[in-house]
PDB file of C-alpha atoms in Angstrom:
ATOM      1  CA  MET O   1      66.295  65.232  79.355  1.00  0.00           C
ATOM      2  CA  VAL O   2      69.512  67.077  78.708  1.00  0.00           C
ATOM      3  CA  ARG O   3      71.406  67.865  81.868  1.00  0.00           C
ATOM      4  CA  PRO O   4      72.912  71.338  82.216  1.00  0.00           C
ATOM      5  CA  PRO O   5      76.669  71.352  81.834  1.00  0.00           C
ATOM      6  CA  THR O   6      78.587  70.915  85.056  1.00  0.00           C
ATOM      7  CA  PRO O   7      80.584  74.038  85.918  1.00  0.00           C
ATOM      8  CA  ALA O   8      84.261  73.516  85.486  1.00  0.00           C
ATOM      9  CA  LYS O   9      86.105  73.256  88.738  1.00  0.00           C
ATOM     10  CA  ARG O  10      88.706  75.873  89.453  1.00  0.00           C
ATOM     11  CA  PRO O  11      92.124  74.249  89.133  1.00  0.00           C
ATOM     12  CA  TYR O  12      94.111  74.015  92.317  1.00  0.00           C
ATOM     13  CA  ALA O  13      97.122  76.282  92.618  1.00  0.00           C
ATOM     14  CA  PRO O  14     100.416  74.414  92.406  1.00  0.00           C
ATOM     15  CA  ARG O  15     101.822  73.500  95.801  1.00  0.00           C
ATOM     16  CA  MET O  16     104.592  75.745  97.095  1.00  0.00           C
ATOM     17  CA  ALA O  17     106.705  75.900 100.198  1.00  0.00           C
ATOM     18  CA  PRO O  18     105.289  78.467 102.666  1.00  0.00           C
ATOM     19  CA  ALA O  19     108.169  80.904 102.139  1.00  0.00           C
ATOM     20  CA  GLU O  20     107.837  80.663  98.365  1.00  0.00           C
ATOM     21  CA  ARG O  21     104.060  81.158  98.564  1.00  0.00           C
ATOM     22  CA  ARG O  22     104.524  84.215 100.773  1.00  0.00           C
ATOM     23  CA  GLU O  23     106.854  85.782  98.220  1.00  0.00           C
ATOM     24  CA  GLN O  24     104.389  85.026  95.425  1.00  0.00           C
ATOM     25  CA  LEU O  25     101.569  86.788  97.282  1.00  0.00           C
ATOM     26  CA  LEU O  26     103.732  89.788  98.122  1.00  0.00           C
ATOM     27  CA  ASP O  27     104.783  90.053  94.481  1.00  0.00           C
ATOM     28  CA  ALA O  28     101.122  89.989  93.464  1.00  0.00           C
ATOM     29  CA  ALA O  29     100.321  92.772  95.941  1.00  0.00           C
ATOM     30  CA  LEU O  30     103.194  94.874  94.599  1.00  0.00           C
ATOM     31  CA  GLU O  31     101.877  94.471  91.046  1.00  0.00           C
ATOM     32  CA  ILE O  32      98.417  95.591  92.184  1.00  0.00           C
ATOM     33  CA  ILE O  33      99.848  98.699  93.884  1.00  0.00           C
ATOM     34  CA  ASN O  34     101.776  99.684  90.767  1.00  0.00           C
ATOM     35  CA  ARG O  35      98.787  99.100  88.515  1.00  0.00           C
ATOM     36  CA  ASP O  36      95.822 100.269  90.578  1.00  0.00           C
ATOM     37  CA  GLY O  37      97.150 101.887  93.759  1.00  0.00           C
ATOM     38  CA  VAL O  38      97.329 100.773  97.377  1.00  0.00           C
ATOM     39  CA  ALA O  39      93.561 101.065  97.900  1.00  0.00           C
ATOM     40  CA  ALA O  40      93.076  98.205  95.412  1.00  0.00           C
ATOM     41  CA  VAL O  41      94.989  95.711  97.563  1.00  0.00           C
ATOM     42  CA  SER O  42      92.625  93.226  99.190  1.00  0.00           C
ATOM     43  CA  VAL O  43      92.652  89.525  99.969  1.00  0.00           C
ATOM     44  CA  ASP O  44      90.350  88.890  97.008  1.00  0.00           C
ATOM     45  CA  ALA O  45      92.482  90.950  94.618  1.00  0.00           C
ATOM     46  CA  VAL O  46      95.723  89.298  95.696  1.00  0.00           C
ATOM     47  CA  ALA O  47      94.204  85.820  95.458  1.00  0.00           C
ATOM     48  CA  LYS O  48      92.973  86.541  91.947  1.00  0.00           C
ATOM     49  CA  ALA O  49      96.289  88.047  90.821  1.00  0.00           C
ATOM     50  CA  ALA O  50      98.231  85.079  92.202  1.00  0.00           C
ATOM     51  CA  GLY O  51      95.784  82.497  90.830  1.00  0.00           C
ATOM     52  CA  VAL O  52      94.966  81.045  94.251  1.00  0.00           C
ATOM     53  CA  THR O  53      91.972  80.874  96.566  1.00  0.00           C
ATOM     54  CA  ARG O  54      91.298  83.172  99.519  1.00  0.00           C
ATOM     55  CA  PRO O  55      92.201  80.469 102.075  1.00  0.00           C
ATOM     56  CA  VAL O  56      95.670  80.298 100.541  1.00  0.00           C
ATOM     57  CA  VAL O  57      96.148  84.023 101.193  1.00  0.00           C
ATOM     58  CA  TYR O  58      94.738  83.716 104.721  1.00  0.00           C
ATOM     59  CA  GLY O  59      97.201  80.916 105.331  1.00  0.00           C
ATOM     60  CA  GLN O  60      99.976  83.524 105.118  1.00  0.00           C
ATOM     61  CA  PHE O  61      98.365  86.808 106.208  1.00  0.00           C
ATOM     62  CA  THR O  62      95.581  87.677 108.627  1.00  0.00           C
ATOM     63  CA  ASP O  63      94.188  90.473 106.429  1.00  0.00           C
ATOM     64  CA  ALA O  64      95.126  93.040 103.778  1.00  0.00           C
ATOM     65  CA  ASP O  65      96.801  95.335 106.334  1.00  0.00           C
ATOM     66  CA  HIS O  66      99.050  92.488 107.471  1.00  0.00           C
ATOM     67  CA  LEU O  67      99.957  91.793 103.857  1.00  0.00           C
ATOM     68  CA  LEU O  68     100.746  95.461 103.166  1.00  0.00           C
ATOM     69  CA  ARG O  69     102.920  95.757 106.277  1.00  0.00           C
ATOM     70  CA  ALA O  70     104.872  92.667 105.229  1.00  0.00           C
ATOM     71  CA  LEU O  71     105.271  94.052 101.715  1.00  0.00           C
ATOM     72  CA  LEU O  72     106.504  97.420 102.959  1.00  0.00           C
ATOM     73  CA  GLU O  73     108.962  95.723 105.302  1.00  0.00           C
ATOM     74  CA  ARG O  74     110.324  93.513 102.533  1.00  0.00           C
ATOM     75  CA  GLU O  75     110.664  96.314 100.019  1.00  0.00           C
ATOM     76  CA  GLY O  76     112.091  98.620 102.669  1.00  0.00           C
ATOM     77  CA  GLU O  77     114.835  96.121 103.505  1.00  0.00           C
ATOM     78  CA  ARG O  78     115.664  95.728  99.830  1.00  0.00           C
ATOM     79  CA  ALA O  79     115.712  99.497  99.385  1.00  0.00           C
ATOM     80  CA  GLN O  80     118.112  99.842 102.317  1.00  0.00           C
ATOM     81  CA  ALA O  81     120.368  97.268 100.715  1.00  0.00           C
ATOM     82  CA  GLN O  82     120.376  99.341  97.524  1.00  0.00           C
ATOM     83  CA  MET O  83     121.273 102.473  99.467  1.00  0.00           C
ATOM     84  CA  ALA O  84     123.943 100.851 101.646  1.00  0.00           C
ATOM     85  CA  ALA O  85     126.357 100.735  98.699  1.00  0.00           C
ATOM     86  CA  THR O  86     126.203 104.550  98.401  1.00  0.00           C
ATOM     87  CA  LEU O  87     127.348 105.214 101.977  1.00  0.00           C
ATOM     88  CA  PRO O  88     131.036 105.365 102.945  1.00  0.00           C
ATOM     89  CA  GLY O  89     132.001 102.903 105.610  1.00  0.00           C
ATOM     90  CA  ASP O  90     133.639 105.682 107.636  1.00  0.00           C
ATOM     91  CA  LEU O  91     133.110 109.458 107.547  1.00  0.00           C
ATOM     92  CA  ASN O  92     136.654 110.214 108.733  1.00  0.00           C
ATOM     93  CA  GLY O  93     138.183 112.678 106.288  1.00  0.00           C
ATOM     94  CA  ALA O  94     135.125 112.511 104.022  1.00  0.00           C
ATOM     95  CA  ASP O  95     133.922 115.513 102.051  1.00  0.00           C
ATOM     96  CA  PRO O  96     130.340 116.210 103.218  1.00  0.00           C
ATOM     97  CA  VAL O  97     129.276 117.536  99.817  1.00  0.00           C
ATOM     98  CA  GLU O  98     130.537 114.400  98.094  1.00  0.00           C
ATOM     99  CA  VAL O  99     128.925 112.154 100.733  1.00  0.00           C
ATOM    100  CA  PHE O 100     125.468 113.648 100.437  1.00  0.00           C
ATOM    101  CA  THR O 101     125.717 114.001  96.664  1.00  0.00           C
ATOM    102  CA  GLY O 102     126.642 110.317  96.448  1.00  0.00           C
ATOM    103  CA  VAL O 103     123.689 109.366  98.615  1.00  0.00           C
ATOM    104  CA  ALA O 104     121.348 111.401  96.411  1.00  0.00           C
ATOM    105  CA  ARG O 105     122.708 109.877  93.206  1.00  0.00           C
ATOM    106  CA  GLY O 106     122.528 106.382  94.652  1.00  0.00           C
ATOM    107  CA  TYR O 107     118.962 107.008  95.766  1.00  0.00           C
ATOM    108  CA  TYR O 108     117.759 108.220  92.370  1.00  0.00           C
ATOM    109  CA  ASP O 109     119.582 105.410  90.573  1.00  0.00           C
ATOM    110  CA  ALA O 110     117.911 102.938  92.947  1.00  0.00           C
ATOM    111  CA  VAL O 111     114.491 104.401  92.114  1.00  0.00           C
ATOM    112  CA  VAL O 112     115.152 104.010  88.382  1.00  0.00           C
ATOM    113  CA  THR O 113     116.482 100.476  88.844  1.00  0.00           C
ATOM    114  CA  ALA O 114     113.483  99.223  90.854  1.00  0.00           C
ATOM    115  CA  PRO O 115     110.552 101.571  90.140  1.00  0.00           C
ATOM    116  CA  GLY O 116     107.922  99.126  91.383  1.00  0.00           C
ATOM    117  CA  ARG O 117     109.576  98.913  94.788  1.00  0.00           C
ATOM    118  CA  TRP O 118     109.929 102.655  95.160  1.00  0.00           C
ATOM    119  CA  ARG O 119     106.381 103.415  94.056  1.00  0.00           C
ATOM    120  CA  ALA O 120     105.213 101.321  96.990  1.00  0.00           C
ATOM    121  CA  ILE O 121     107.600 103.083  99.381  1.00  0.00           C
ATOM    122  CA  LEU O 122     106.911 106.618  98.137  1.00  0.00           C
ATOM    123  CA  LEU O 123     103.124 106.366  98.177  1.00  0.00           C
ATOM    124  CA  PRO O 124     101.538 109.344  99.947  1.00  0.00           C
ATOM    125  CA  VAL O 125     101.193 108.508 103.641  1.00  0.00           C
ATOM    126  CA  ASP O 126      97.561 109.606 103.632  1.00  0.00           C
ATOM    127  CA  GLY O 127      96.754 106.943 101.049  1.00  0.00           C
ATOM    128  CA  THR O 128      97.827 104.009 103.194  1.00  0.00           C
ATOM    129  CA  PRO O 129      95.935 102.116 105.927  1.00  0.00           C
ATOM    130  CA  PRO O 130      96.626 103.274 109.518  1.00  0.00           C
ATOM    131  CA  ALA O 131      98.708 100.227 110.470  1.00  0.00           C
ATOM    132  CA  VAL O 132     100.910 100.611 107.401  1.00  0.00           C
ATOM    133  CA  ARG O 133     101.163 104.360 107.919  1.00  0.00           C
ATOM    134  CA  LYS O 134     102.485 103.835 111.470  1.00  0.00           C
ATOM    135  CA  TYR O 135     105.125 101.419 110.211  1.00  0.00           C
ATOM    136  CA  LYS O 136     106.273 103.908 107.549  1.00  0.00           C
ATOM    137  CA  GLU O 137     106.394 106.725 110.083  1.00  0.00           C
ATOM    138  CA  ARG O 138     108.678 104.657 112.341  1.00  0.00           C
ATOM    139  CA  SER O 139     110.913 103.814 109.395  1.00  0.00           C
ATOM    140  CA  ASP O 140     111.085 107.463 108.331  1.00  0.00           C
ATOM    141  CA  ALA O 141     111.996 108.507 111.882  1.00  0.00           C
ATOM    142  CA  LEU O 142     114.939 106.082 111.849  1.00  0.00           C
ATOM    143  CA  ILE O 143     116.177 107.487 108.536  1.00  0.00           C
ATOM    144  CA  ARG O 144     115.917 111.042 109.865  1.00  0.00           C
ATOM    145  CA  GLU O 145     117.955 110.071 112.916  1.00  0.00           C
ATOM    146  CA  GLN O 146     120.698 108.562 110.752  1.00  0.00           C
ATOM    147  CA  PHE O 147     120.875 111.677 108.572  1.00  0.00           C
ATOM    148  CA  ALA O 148     120.879 113.953 111.614  1.00  0.00           C
ATOM    149  CA  ARG O 149     123.796 112.001 113.096  1.00  0.00           C
ATOM    150  CA  ALA O 150     125.844 112.521 109.939  1.00  0.00           C
ATOM    151  CA  VAL O 151     125.011 116.246 109.772  1.00  0.00           C
ATOM    152  CA  ARG O 152     126.018 116.727 113.408  1.00  0.00           C
ATOM    153  CA  TRP O 153     129.278 114.926 112.735  1.00  0.00           C
ATOM    154  CA  PHE O 154     130.188 117.269 109.883  1.00  0.00           C
ATOM    155  CA  LEU O 155     129.173 120.355 111.912  1.00  0.00           C
ATOM    156  CA  ARG O 156     130.656 119.136 115.184  1.00  0.00           C
ATOM    157  CA  ASP O 157     133.280 121.926 115.367  1.00  0.00           C
ATOM    158  CA  ALA O 158     131.043 124.730 114.103  1.00  0.00           C
ATOM    159  CA  ALA O 159     130.245 126.920 117.079  1.00  0.00           C
ATOM    160  CA  ASP O 160     127.933 129.036 114.925  1.00  0.00           C
ATOM    161  CA  ALA O 161     125.892 125.909 114.051  1.00  0.00           C
ATOM    162  CA  ALA O 162     124.659 125.492 117.620  1.00  0.00           C
ATOM    163  CA  ASP O 163     121.377 127.224 116.829  1.00  0.00           C
ATOM    164  CA  LEU O 164     120.786 125.351 113.568  1.00  0.00           C
ATOM    165  CA  ASP O 165     117.454 123.508 113.662  1.00  0.00           C
ATOM    166  CA  ILE O 166     118.833 120.183 112.455  1.00  0.00           C
ATOM    167  CA  GLU O 167     115.576 118.301 113.031  1.00  0.00           C
ATOM    168  CA  LEU O 168     113.715 120.655 110.672  1.00  0.00           C
ATOM    169  CA  LEU O 169     116.608 120.746 108.216  1.00  0.00           C
ATOM    170  CA  ILE O 170     116.633 116.958 107.894  1.00  0.00           C
ATOM    171  CA  ARG O 171     112.875 116.825 107.401  1.00  0.00           C
ATOM    172  CA  LEU O 172     113.084 119.355 104.579  1.00  0.00           C
ATOM    173  CA  LEU O 173     116.074 117.688 102.897  1.00  0.00           C
ATOM    174  CA  LEU O 174     114.455 114.255 102.994  1.00  0.00           C
ATOM    175  CA  ALA O 175     111.167 115.693 101.744  1.00  0.00           C
ATOM    176  CA  ALA O 176     113.072 117.154  98.787  1.00  0.00           C
ATOM    177  CA  LEU O 177     114.744 113.795  98.102  1.00  0.00           C
ATOM    178  CA  GLU O 178     111.415 111.947  98.237  1.00  0.00           C
ATOM    179  CA  GLU O 179     109.762 114.474  95.925  1.00  0.00           C
ATOM    180  CA  GLY O 180     112.638 113.976  93.509  1.00  0.00           C
ATOM    181  CA  GLY O 181     111.988 110.241  93.674  1.00  0.00           C
ATOM    182  CA  ARG O 182     108.350 110.783  92.739  1.00  0.00           C
ATOM    183  CA  LEU O 183     109.364 113.062  89.870  1.00  0.00           C
ATOM    184  CA  VAL O 184     111.742 110.511  88.390  1.00  0.00           C
ATOM    185  CA  LEU O 185     109.036 107.847  88.692  1.00  0.00           C
ATOM    186  CA  ASP O 186     106.396 110.004  87.016  1.00  0.00           C
ATOM    187  CA  ASP O 187     108.562 111.543  84.288  1.00  0.00           C
ATOM    188  CA  PRO O 188     112.076 110.066  84.075  1.00  0.00           C
ATOM    189  CA  ASP O 189     112.810 111.787  80.754  1.00  0.00           C
ATOM    190  CA  HIS O 190     112.151 115.272  82.156  1.00  0.00           C
ATOM    191  CA  TYR O 191     113.577 114.537  85.617  1.00  0.00           C
ATOM    192  CA  PRO O 192     116.508 112.155  85.083  1.00  0.00           C
ATOM    193  CA  PRO O 193     118.747 111.193  88.032  1.00  0.00           C
ATOM    194  CA  GLU O 194     121.485 113.531  86.765  1.00  0.00           C
ATOM    195  CA  ARG O 195     119.234 116.588  86.977  1.00  0.00           C
ATOM    196  CA  LEU O 196     117.918 115.699  90.426  1.00  0.00           C
ATOM    197  CA  THR O 197     121.406 114.884  91.733  1.00  0.00           C
ATOM    198  CA  ALA O 198     122.708 118.269  90.552  1.00  0.00           C
ATOM    199  CA  MET O 199     119.964 119.994  92.545  1.00  0.00           C
ATOM    200  CA  ALA O 200     120.735 117.901  95.630  1.00  0.00           C
ATOM    201  CA  ARG O 201     124.382 118.917  95.360  1.00  0.00           C
ATOM    202  CA  PHE O 202     123.399 122.576  95.039  1.00  0.00           C
ATOM    203  CA  LEU O 203     121.284 122.379  98.192  1.00  0.00           C
ATOM    204  CA  VAL O 204     124.080 120.798 100.236  1.00  0.00           C
ATOM    205  CA  GLU O 205     126.727 123.186  98.902  1.00  0.00           C
ATOM    206  CA  THR O 206     124.473 126.139  99.694  1.00  0.00           C
ATOM    207  CA  LEU O 207     123.996 124.922 103.261  1.00  0.00           C
ATOM    208  CA  LEU O 208     127.663 124.198 103.892  1.00  0.00           C
ATOM    209  CA  HIS O 209     128.814 127.466 102.288  1.00  0.00           C
ATOM    210  CA  ARG O 210     128.048 129.010 105.665  1.00  0.00           C
ATOM    211  CA  TYR O 211     130.240 126.422 107.374  1.00  0.00           C
ATOM    212  CA  PRO O 212     133.434 126.275 105.265  1.00  0.00           C
ATOM    213  CA  HIS O 213     135.352 124.408 107.989  1.00  0.00           C
ATOM    214  CA  THR O 214     133.232 121.308 107.216  1.00  0.00           C
ATOM    215  CA  ALA O 215     135.365 120.682 104.131  1.00  0.00           C
ATOM    216  CA  ARG O 216     137.487 117.532 103.967  1.00  0.00           C
ATOM    217  CA  ARG O 217     139.800 117.254 106.996  1.00  0.00           C
ATOM    218  CA  PRO O 218     142.382 114.728 108.168  1.00  0.00           C
ATOM    219  CA  PRO O 219     140.900 111.582 109.765  1.00  0.00           C
ATOM    220  CA  ALA O 220     139.761 111.971 113.362  1.00  0.00           C
ATOM    221  CA  ALA O 221     138.809 109.433 115.989  1.00  0.00           C
ATOM    222  CA  SER O 222     135.342 107.860 116.296  1.00  0.00           C
ATOM    223  CA  ALA O 223     133.734 109.006 113.067  1.00  0.00           C
ATOM    224  CA  PRO O 224     130.310 107.471 112.457  1.00  0.00           C
ATOM    225  CA  GLY O 225     130.218 104.763 109.835  1.00  0.00           C
ATOM    226  CA  ARG O 226     127.467 102.352 108.956  1.00  0.00           C
ATOM    227  CA  GLY O 227     127.568 100.677 112.327  1.00  0.00           C
ATOM    228  CA  GLY O 228     128.152 103.469 114.809  1.00  0.00           C
ATOM    229  CA  SER O 229     128.266 107.137 115.727  1.00  0.00           C
ATOM    230  CA  PRO O 230     130.617 109.435 117.605  1.00  0.00           C
ATOM    231  CA  ARG O 231     129.959 109.973 121.273  1.00  0.00           C
ATOM    232  CA  ARG O 232     129.283 113.652 120.790  1.00  0.00           C
ATOM    233  CA  ALA O 233     126.663 112.914 118.139  1.00  0.00           C
ATOM    234  CA  SER O 234     125.118 110.181 120.262  1.00  0.00           C
ATOM    235  CA  ARG O 235     124.647 112.540 123.202  1.00  0.00           C
ATOM    236  CA  SER O 236     122.708 114.935 120.973  1.00  0.00           C
ATOM    237  CA  ALA O 237     120.860 112.327 118.912  1.00  0.00           C
ATOM    238  CA  SER O 238     117.437 113.365 120.147  1.00  0.00           C
ATOM    239  CA  THR O 239     116.063 116.531 118.558  1.00  0.00           C
TER     240      THR O 239
END
């Protein structure tokens, strides 16, 4: 009697240090998001993409939500590192138009340089699991606060800016920047960084046209840099 062939055993995944394995699984999840969308990320899908078994994934993450939060945190930190190079260390004497134009250009260049990272970050909030959505909302709130601090610094001597709704202004400006990021991801030939940066500059110039005294001035004390903020801005940080 001929015995049926014995099914081939699945080869074991090569051994890796825990930190190295974690990075491998996060990379696999990022590839899945860019190929199939965030809804396709699951323990099974990540295990298959990484060539490992489910227990290997569970050895690093409790579930798919945990994995997605870790991925967003990692990519968010790397994105912040990309953006840090675009920010002046000190706003003393800085031209606000040049500062915000430089941030916009650096942002769009960062998107082009690492499109996979930014697709994960710029996914529609409604398309992410609740736990991941909460993390992104907290991160976005921090970014809004940082932008608001810089805007208040540049408008600090504008008495007629007292009634300006800075909280709403920042939300709209950041929404425009994010939409530009999605455009350059979807159609970089039609929406290159240069075109999007020119529009960002136009928006900032249009805003500050009403406040001409925000132009470059001699250095003053306690301007906010990467690590701090002026006392006046700190007192009004909540909007």
